[in-house]
Short mmCIF file of C-alpha atoms in Angstrom, two decimals:
data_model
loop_
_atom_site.label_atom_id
_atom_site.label_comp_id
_atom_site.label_asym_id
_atom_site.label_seq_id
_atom_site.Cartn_x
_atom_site.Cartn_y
_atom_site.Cartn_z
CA UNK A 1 74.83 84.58 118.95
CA UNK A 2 75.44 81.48 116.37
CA UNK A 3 71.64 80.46 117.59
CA UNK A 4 68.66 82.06 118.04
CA UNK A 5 65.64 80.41 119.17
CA UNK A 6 61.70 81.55 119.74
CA UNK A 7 58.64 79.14 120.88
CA UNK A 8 55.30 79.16 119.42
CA UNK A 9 54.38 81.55 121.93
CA UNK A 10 55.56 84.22 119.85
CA UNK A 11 53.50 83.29 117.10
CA UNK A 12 49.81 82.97 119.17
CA UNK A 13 47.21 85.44 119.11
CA UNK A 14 48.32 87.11 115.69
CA UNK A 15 45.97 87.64 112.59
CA UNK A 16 49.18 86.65 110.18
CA UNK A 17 49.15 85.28 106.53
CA UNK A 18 52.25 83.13 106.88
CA UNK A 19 55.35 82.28 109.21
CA UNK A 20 57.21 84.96 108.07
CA UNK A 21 55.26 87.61 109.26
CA UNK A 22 54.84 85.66 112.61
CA UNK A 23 58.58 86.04 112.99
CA UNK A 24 59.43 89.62 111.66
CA UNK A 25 61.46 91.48 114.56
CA UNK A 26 61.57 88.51 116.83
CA UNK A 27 65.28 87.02 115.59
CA UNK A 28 68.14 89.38 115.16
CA UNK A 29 70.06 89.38 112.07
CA UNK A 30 66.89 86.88 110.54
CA UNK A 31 65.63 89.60 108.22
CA UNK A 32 62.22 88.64 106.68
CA UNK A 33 60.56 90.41 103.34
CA UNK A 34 56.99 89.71 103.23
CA UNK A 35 54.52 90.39 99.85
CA UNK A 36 51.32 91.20 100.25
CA UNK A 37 50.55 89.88 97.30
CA UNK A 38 47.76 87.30 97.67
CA UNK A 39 49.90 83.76 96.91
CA UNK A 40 53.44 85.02 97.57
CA UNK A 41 54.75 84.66 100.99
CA UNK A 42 57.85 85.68 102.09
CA UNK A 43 61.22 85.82 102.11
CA UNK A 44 64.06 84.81 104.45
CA UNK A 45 67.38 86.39 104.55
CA UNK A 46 70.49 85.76 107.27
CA UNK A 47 72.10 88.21 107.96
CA UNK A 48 71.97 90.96 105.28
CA UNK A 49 72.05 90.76 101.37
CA UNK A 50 75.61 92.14 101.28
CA UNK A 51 76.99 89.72 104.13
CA UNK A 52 78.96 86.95 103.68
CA UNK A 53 76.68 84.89 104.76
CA UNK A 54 73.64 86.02 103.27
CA UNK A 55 71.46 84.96 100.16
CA UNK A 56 68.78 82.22 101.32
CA UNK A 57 68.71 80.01 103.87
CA UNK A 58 68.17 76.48 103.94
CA UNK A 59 65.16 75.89 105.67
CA UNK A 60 63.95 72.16 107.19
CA UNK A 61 60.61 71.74 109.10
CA UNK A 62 61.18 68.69 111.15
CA UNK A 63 64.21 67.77 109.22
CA UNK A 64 62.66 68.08 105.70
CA UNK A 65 63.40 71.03 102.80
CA UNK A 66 59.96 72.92 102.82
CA UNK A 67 58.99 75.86 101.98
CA UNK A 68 58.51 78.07 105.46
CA UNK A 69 55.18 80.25 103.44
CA UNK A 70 53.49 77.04 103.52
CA UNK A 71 53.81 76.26 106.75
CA UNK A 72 49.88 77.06 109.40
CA UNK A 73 51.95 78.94 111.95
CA UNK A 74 49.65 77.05 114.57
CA UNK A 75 51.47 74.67 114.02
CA UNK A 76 54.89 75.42 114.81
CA UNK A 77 56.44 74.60 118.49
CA UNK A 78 60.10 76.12 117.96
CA UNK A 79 61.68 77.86 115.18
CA UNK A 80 65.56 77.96 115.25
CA UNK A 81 67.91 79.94 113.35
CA UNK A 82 71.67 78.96 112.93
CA UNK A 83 73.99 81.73 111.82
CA UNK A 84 77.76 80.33 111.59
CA UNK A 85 79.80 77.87 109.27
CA UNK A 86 80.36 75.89 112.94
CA UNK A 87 76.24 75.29 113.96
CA UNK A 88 75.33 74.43 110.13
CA UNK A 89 78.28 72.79 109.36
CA UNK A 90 76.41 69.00 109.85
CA UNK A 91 74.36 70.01 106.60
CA UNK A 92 77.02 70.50 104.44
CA UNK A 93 76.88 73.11 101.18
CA UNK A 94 73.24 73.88 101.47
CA UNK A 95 73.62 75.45 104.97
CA UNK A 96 75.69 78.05 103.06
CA UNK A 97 73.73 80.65 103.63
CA UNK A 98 72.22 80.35 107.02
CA UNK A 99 69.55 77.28 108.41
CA UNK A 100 65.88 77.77 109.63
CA UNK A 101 64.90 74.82 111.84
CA UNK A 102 61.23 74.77 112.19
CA UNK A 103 60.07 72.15 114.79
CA UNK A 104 56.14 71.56 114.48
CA UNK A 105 53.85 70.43 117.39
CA UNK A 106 53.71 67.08 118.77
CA UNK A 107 50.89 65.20 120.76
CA UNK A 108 51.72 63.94 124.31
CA UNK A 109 50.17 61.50 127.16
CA UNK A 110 46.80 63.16 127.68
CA UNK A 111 43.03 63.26 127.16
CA UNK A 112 41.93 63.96 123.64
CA UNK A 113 42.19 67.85 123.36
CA UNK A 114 40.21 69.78 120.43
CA UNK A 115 41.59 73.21 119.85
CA UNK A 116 39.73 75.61 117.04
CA UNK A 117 41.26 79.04 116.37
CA UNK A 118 39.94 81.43 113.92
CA UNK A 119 40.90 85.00 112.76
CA UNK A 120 39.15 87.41 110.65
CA UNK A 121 41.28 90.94 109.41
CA UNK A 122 40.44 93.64 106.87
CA UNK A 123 43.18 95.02 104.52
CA UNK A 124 43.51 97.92 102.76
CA UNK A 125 46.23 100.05 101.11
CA UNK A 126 48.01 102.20 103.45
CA UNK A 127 48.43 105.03 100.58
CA UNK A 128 47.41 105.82 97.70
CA UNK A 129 47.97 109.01 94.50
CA UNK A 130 45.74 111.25 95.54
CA UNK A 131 45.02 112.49 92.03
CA UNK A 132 43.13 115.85 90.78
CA UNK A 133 39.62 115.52 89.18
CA UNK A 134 39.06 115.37 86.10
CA UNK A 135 38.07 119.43 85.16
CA UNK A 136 41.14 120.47 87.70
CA UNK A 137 43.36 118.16 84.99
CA UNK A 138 41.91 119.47 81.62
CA UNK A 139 43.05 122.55 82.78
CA UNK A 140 46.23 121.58 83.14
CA UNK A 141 45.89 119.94 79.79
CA UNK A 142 44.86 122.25 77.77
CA UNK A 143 48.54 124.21 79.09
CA UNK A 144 50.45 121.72 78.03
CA UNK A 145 49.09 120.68 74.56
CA UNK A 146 46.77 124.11 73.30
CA UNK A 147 46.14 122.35 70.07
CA UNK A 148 44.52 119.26 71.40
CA UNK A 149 42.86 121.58 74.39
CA UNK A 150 39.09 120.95 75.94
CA UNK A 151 36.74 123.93 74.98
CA UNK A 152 35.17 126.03 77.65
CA UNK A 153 32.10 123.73 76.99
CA UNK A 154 33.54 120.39 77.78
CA UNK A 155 35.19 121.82 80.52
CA UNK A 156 31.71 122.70 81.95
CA UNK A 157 30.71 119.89 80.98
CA UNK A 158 33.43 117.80 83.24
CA UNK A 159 32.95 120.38 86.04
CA UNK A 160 29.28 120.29 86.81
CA UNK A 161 28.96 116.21 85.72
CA UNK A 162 26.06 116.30 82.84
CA UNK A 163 27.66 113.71 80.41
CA UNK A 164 29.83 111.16 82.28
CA UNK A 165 29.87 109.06 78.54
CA UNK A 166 31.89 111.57 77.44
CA UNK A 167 33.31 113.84 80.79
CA UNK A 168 33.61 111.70 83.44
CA UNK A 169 35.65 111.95 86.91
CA UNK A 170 37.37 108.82 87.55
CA UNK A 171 39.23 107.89 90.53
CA UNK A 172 41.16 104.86 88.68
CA UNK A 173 43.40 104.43 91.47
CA UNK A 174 40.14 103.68 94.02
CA UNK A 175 38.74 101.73 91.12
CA UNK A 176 41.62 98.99 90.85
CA UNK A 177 41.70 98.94 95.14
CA UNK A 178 39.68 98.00 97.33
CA UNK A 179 38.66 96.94 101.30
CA UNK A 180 39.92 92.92 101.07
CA UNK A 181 38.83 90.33 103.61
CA UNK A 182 41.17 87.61 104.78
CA UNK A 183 39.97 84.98 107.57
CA UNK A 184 41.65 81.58 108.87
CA UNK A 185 40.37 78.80 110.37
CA UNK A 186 42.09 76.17 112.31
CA UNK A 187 41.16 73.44 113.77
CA UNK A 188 43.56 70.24 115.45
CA UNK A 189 43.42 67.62 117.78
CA UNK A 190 45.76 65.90 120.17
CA UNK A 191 46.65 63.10 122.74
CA UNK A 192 47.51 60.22 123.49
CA UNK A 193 48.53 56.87 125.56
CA UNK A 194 52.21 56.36 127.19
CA UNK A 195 53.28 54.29 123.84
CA UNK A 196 51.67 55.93 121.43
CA UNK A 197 50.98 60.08 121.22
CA UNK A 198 49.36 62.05 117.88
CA UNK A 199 48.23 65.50 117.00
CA UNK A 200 46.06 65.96 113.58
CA UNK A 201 45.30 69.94 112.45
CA UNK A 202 43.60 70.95 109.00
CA UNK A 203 43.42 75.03 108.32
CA UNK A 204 41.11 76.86 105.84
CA UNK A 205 43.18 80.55 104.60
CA UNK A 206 41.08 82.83 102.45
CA UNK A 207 42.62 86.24 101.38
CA UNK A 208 41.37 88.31 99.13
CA UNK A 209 43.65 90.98 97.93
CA UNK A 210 43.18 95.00 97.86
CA UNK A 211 44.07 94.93 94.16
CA UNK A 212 40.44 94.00 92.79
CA UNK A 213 40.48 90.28 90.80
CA UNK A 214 43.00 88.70 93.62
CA UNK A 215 42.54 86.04 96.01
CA UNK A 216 44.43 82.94 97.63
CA UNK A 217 42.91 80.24 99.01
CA UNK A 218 44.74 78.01 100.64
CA UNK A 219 43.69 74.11 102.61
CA UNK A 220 46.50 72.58 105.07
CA UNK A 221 46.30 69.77 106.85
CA UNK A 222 48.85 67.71 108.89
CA UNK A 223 49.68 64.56 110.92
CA UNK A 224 52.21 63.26 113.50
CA UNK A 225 52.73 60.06 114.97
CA UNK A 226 54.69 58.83 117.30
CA UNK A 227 55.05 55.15 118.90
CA UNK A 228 57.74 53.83 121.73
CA UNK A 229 58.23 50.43 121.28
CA UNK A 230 60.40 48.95 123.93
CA UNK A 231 64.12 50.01 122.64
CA UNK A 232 62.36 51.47 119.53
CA UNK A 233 60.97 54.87 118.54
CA UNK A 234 58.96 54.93 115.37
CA UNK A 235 57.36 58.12 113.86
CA UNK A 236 55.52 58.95 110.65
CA UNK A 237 54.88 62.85 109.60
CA UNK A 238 52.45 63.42 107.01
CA UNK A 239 51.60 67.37 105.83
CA UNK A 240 49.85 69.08 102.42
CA UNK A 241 47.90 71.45 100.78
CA UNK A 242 46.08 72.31 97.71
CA UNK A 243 46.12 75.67 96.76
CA UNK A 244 44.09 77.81 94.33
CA UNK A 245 45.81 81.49 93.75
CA UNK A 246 43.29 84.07 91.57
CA UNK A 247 45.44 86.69 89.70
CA UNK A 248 45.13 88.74 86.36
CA UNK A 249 46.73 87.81 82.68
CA UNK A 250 48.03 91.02 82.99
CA UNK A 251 50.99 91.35 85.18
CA UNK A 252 50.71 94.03 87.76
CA UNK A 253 54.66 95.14 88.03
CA UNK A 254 56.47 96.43 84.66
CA UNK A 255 54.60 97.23 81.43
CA UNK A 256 51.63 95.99 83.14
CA UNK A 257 48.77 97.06 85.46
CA UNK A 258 50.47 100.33 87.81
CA UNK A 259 52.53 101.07 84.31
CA UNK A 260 48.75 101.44 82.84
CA UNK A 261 47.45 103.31 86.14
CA UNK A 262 50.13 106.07 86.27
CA UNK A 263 51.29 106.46 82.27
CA UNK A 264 48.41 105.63 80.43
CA UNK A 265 45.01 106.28 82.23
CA UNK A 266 43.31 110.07 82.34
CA UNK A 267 40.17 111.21 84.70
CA UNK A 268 38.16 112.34 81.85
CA UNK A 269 37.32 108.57 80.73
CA UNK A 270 34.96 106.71 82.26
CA UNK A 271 35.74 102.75 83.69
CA UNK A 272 32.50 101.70 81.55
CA UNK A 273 30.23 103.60 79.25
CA UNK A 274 26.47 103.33 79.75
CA UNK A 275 25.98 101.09 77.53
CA UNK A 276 28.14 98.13 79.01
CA UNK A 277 31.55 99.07 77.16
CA UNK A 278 35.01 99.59 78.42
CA UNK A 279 35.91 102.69 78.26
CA UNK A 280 38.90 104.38 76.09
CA UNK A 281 37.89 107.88 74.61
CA UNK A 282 36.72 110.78 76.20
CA UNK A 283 34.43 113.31 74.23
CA UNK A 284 37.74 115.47 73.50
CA UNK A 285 38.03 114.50 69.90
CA UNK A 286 41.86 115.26 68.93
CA UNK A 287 42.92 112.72 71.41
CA UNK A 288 42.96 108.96 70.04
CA UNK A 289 41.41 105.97 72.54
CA UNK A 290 45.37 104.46 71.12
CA UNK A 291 47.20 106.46 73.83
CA UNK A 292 44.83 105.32 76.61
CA UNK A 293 44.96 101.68 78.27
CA UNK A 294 41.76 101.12 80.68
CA UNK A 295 43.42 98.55 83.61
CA UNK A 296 39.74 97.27 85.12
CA UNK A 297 39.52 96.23 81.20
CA UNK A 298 42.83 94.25 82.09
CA UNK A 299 41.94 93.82 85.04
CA UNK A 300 38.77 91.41 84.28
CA UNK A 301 40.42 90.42 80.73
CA UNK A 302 40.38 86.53 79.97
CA UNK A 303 41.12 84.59 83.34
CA UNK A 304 44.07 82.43 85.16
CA UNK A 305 43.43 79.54 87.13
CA UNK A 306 46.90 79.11 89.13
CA UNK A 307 46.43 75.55 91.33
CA UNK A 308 49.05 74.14 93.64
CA UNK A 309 49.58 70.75 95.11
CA UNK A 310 51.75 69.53 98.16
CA UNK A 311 52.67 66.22 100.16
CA UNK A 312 55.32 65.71 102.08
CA UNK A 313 55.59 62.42 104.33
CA UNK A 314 58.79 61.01 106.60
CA UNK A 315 58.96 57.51 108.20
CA UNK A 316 61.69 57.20 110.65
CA UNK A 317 62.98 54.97 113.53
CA UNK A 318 65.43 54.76 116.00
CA UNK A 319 67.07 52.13 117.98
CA UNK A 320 68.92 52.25 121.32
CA UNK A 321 71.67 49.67 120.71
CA UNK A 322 73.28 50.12 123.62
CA UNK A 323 73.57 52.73 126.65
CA UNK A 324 74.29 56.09 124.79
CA UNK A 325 74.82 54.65 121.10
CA UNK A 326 71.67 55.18 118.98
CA UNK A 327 70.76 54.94 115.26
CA UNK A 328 68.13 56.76 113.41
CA UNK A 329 66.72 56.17 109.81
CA UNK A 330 64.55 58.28 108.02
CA UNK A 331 62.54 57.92 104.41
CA UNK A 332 60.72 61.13 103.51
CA UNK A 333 58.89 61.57 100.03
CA UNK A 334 57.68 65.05 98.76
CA UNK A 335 55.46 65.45 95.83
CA UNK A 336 54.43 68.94 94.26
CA UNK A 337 52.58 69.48 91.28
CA UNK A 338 51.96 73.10 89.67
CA UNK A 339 49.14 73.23 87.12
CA UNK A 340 48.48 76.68 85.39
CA UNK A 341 45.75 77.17 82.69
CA UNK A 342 45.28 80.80 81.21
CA UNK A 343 43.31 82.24 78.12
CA UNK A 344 44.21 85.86 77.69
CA UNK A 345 41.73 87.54 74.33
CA UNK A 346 44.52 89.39 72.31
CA UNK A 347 43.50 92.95 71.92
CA UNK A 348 39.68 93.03 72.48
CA UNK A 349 37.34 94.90 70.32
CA UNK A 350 37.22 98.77 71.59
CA UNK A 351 33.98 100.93 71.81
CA UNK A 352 33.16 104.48 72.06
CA UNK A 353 30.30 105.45 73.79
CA UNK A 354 27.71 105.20 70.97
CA UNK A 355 29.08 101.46 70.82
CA UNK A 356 30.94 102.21 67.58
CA UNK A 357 34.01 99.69 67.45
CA UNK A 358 37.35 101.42 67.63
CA UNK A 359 39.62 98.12 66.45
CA UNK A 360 39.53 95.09 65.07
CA UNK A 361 40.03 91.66 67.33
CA UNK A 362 43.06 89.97 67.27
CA UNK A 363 44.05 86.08 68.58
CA UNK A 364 42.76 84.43 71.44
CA UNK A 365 45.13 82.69 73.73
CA UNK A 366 44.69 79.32 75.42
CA UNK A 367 47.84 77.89 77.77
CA UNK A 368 48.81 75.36 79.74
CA UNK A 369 51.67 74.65 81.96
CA UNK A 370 51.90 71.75 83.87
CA UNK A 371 54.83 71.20 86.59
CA UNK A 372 55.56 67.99 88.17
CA UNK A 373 58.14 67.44 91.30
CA UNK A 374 59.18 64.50 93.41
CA UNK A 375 61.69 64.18 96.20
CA UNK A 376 63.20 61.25 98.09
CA UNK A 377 65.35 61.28 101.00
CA UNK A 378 67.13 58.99 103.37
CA UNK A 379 69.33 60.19 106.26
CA UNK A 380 70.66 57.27 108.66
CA UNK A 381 72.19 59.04 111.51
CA UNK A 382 74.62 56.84 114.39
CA UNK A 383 75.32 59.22 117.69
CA UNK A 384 77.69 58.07 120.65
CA UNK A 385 77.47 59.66 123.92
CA UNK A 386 79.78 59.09 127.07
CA UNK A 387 81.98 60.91 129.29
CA UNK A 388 85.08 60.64 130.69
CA UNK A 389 85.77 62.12 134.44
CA UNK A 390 84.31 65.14 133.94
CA UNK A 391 84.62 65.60 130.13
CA UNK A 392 81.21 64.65 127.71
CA UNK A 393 81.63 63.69 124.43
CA UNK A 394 79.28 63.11 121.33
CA UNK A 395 80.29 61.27 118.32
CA UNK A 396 78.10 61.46 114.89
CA UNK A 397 78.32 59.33 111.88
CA UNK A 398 75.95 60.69 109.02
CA UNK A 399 74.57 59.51 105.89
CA UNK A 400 72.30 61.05 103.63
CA UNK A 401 70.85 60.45 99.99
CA UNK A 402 68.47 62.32 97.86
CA UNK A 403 67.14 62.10 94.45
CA UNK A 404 65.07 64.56 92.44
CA UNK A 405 62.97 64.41 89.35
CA UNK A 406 61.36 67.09 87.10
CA UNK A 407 58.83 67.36 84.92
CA UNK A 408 57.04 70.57 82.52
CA UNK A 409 54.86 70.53 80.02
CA UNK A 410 54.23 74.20 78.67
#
C-alpha cells in the first residue's frame, strides 16, 4: 500500500545498534543498508535504487528532519512509511523520494513508572581469508620468482618456527580482527497528572568494532512534555547526544587498510620484532621492506579523535477555536556541531630486526576541522473538520519557514 505502519513492538527485545536494523524486513518496499562500521548507521531507501521513487527519504521524528541512526530505538512508539506522490504530497519537494514518520513515546495519566533495559552482544566477522602459512607460501614463492627464492634453510627455518625475527607465521587477517563487545543501557521514566503527562529516557551505547582500534560511544537522552490547558495544548520536545567515534588515520576502504591486508602484507614477517619494532622485512634478503606495508603499524599510527554534538528542541501549541477548526504552531531549533582533530606521523622511521633504521622520517601532521550547524523552523498549521449528511471533510491551510546556517573551519 501507499502506507505502511509498525509499533514499537517490533522493535522490543532486540540487541540492535540503531533503528535501522530494528526495522530491516518489517516494511515492504522500505529497504534498509546497515554498516557495521562502528559510527555509521544506516541507510534508508523507498522503494529500490532504480525506482522512480527511490534515492533517500525524508525522514521527521515527531515532525522534525533528524537523522533516523540517531534515534534509541526504545524510544520509538510508531514508525510510518509513506510511499506515493498523494500521502507525501503535504511536504512538498523534500518528500520526493519517500517519508519516514517516526513517532517517539509519550507519557500518560499514571503513577511514576521507571523502566531500565540493557543489552549486552558479542560481534565477530562472519568470514574471513583463510590464508596458507607462511613455509606453505615460500614455496609457492620461490615458483614464481626463482631469483629472489628462500633457501632450503630458511624454509626450515619458517617450517619448524626457530627464528620468528626473521621467519615468522603471521595470521594478519586474525591480527587486524577481533571478538568486539557492544552493550546498551537504557533507562526512562514516565507519568503523569490529567493536565500535564512526561516521559524522560537517557541511553549509554558502547560498540567496539571487530576491526582492532574502533569504537563508538554514543550518550542520548530525551524529553517530552505535554500540558492541556483548557482549549489549549502545549508541548515542548527536547532530544541530544554527544558522541565520540574511535577510528584509524588510515582509511580502511581503497588504498588503505584491506588494500594493505590483501596486496601488500606476506606471512613470513612478523606484526612486531622482539625488540619492540614494527615489522617490514623478513630474513629473505633480495626482497626490500619497500614492497611490504604492515596495517597494525597503520593501524595504531598517530590517532583521530572524531566528536559529535546534537540538540534538537520543538515548542508547539494548539488552540481549539471553535468545534472542529484548530490551529497549531510550532518553533523547533536544531544545533549540531562536528569537531575532528587528527595527527597522522608521515612515514615513520622503519626497523629491521637488529633495530637498524630502514628510512628516514618525514612530516608530522596536526588537523583540525571544526563543523558548525543550526536549524530553525516554524510550521503554523489551520485544519477544518465537518461533515455534511453523510460526507466528512478536512480542510488544511499550511505554513512553514526554515532557515539554515553553516559553518567549517578546516
Amino acid at each position: 500500500g501507499a502506507v505502511s505502519a509498525v509499533d514499537d513492538k517490533v522493535l522490543a527485545d532486540r540487541p540492535i545498534v540503531n533503528l535501522g536494523q530494528g526495522l530491516q524486513g518489517t516494511i515492504p518496499n522500505l529497504n534498509i543498508t546497515t554498516s557495521g562500521q562502528p559510527g555509521k548507521g544506516s541507510s534508508f531507501n523507498v522503494r529500490g535504487e532504480t525506482s522512480i521513487n527511490g534515492g533517500s527519504p525524508l525522514v521527521l521524528v515527531d515532525g522534525v528532519q533528524m537523522d533516523p541512526n540517531l534515534i534509541n530505538p526504545q524510544d520509538v512508539a510508531s514508525v510510518s512509511v509513506l510511499k506515493d506522490a498523494a500521502s507525501a504530497s503535504i511536504y512538498g519537494v523534500r518528500a520526493a523520494n519517500g517519508v519516514i514518520l517516526v513517532t517517539t513515546k509519550r507519557g500518560g495519566e499514571q503513577k511514576p513508572t521507571i523502566t531500565y533495559s540493557g543489552s549486552i552482544a558479542l560481534q565477530e566477522a562472519t568470514v574471513l581469508p583463510d590464508y596458507v602459512n607462511s613455509y606453505e607460501w615460500a614455496k609457492m614463492y620461490n615458483e614464481c620468482w626463482p631469483s629472489k627464492a628462500y633457501t632450503d634453510e630458511m624454509l626450515q627455518k619458517l617450517q619448524n618456527g626457530s627464528d620468528p625475527d626473521h621467519f615468522a607465521n603471521t595470521d594478519w587477517a586474525k591480527e587486524m580482527f577481533r571478538t568486539a563487545a557492544m552493550h546498551q543501557h537504557h533507562l526512562s521514566v514516565n507519568g503523569g497528572s490529567k493536565a500535564v503527562h512526561y516521559m524522560i529516557s537517557t541511553q549509554y551505547f558502547q560498540q567496539d568494532g571487530i576491526l582492532r582500534e574502533t569504537a563508538n560511544q554514543r550518550f542520548n537522552f530525551r524529553s517530552n512534555l505535554d500540558a492541556q490547558l483548557g482549549i489549549v495544548k502545549l508541548g515542548l520536545n527536547l532530544s541530544g547526544s554527544r558522541q565520540n567515534i574511535d577510528e584509524p588515520t588510515t582509511s580502511v576502504t581503497g588504498e588503505g587498510l584491506m588494500r594493505y591486508l590483501t596486496w601488500f602484507t606476506r606471512p613470513t614477517v612478523p606484526v612486531r620484532y622482539s625488540n619492540g619494532h614494527y615489522g617490514f622485512l623478513d630474513g629473505n634478503p633480495n626482497i626490500s621492506q619497500s614492497v611490504f606495508k604492515n596495517p597494525i603499524e597503520a593501524l595504531n599510527m598517530g590517532y583521530k579523535d572524531n566528536k559529535h554534538y546534537r540538540f534538537d528542541g520543538k515548542f508547539f501549541g494548539e488552540i481549539d477555536i471553535i468545534k472542529g477548526l484548530k490551529f497549531r504552531s510550532s518553533l523547533a531549533y536544531k544545533y549540531y556541531m562536528n569537531d575532528v582533530t587528527t595527527f597522522n606521523p608521515k612515514n615513520n622511521i622503519r626497523y629491521d630486526a637488529e633495530g637498524n633504521a630502514l628510512t628516514t622520517v618525514g612530516t608530522n601532521k596536526l588537523t583540525d576541522y571544526h563543523y558548525l550547524e543550526t536549524t530553525y523552523i516554524n510550521e503554523n498549521i489551520l485544519t477544518y473538520d465537518f461533515s455534511v449528511g453523510k460526507h466528512s471533510f478536512n480542510l488544511l491551510a499550511g505554513h512553514s519557514i526554515q532557515a539554515t546556517r553553516w559553518d567549517k573551519n578546516e
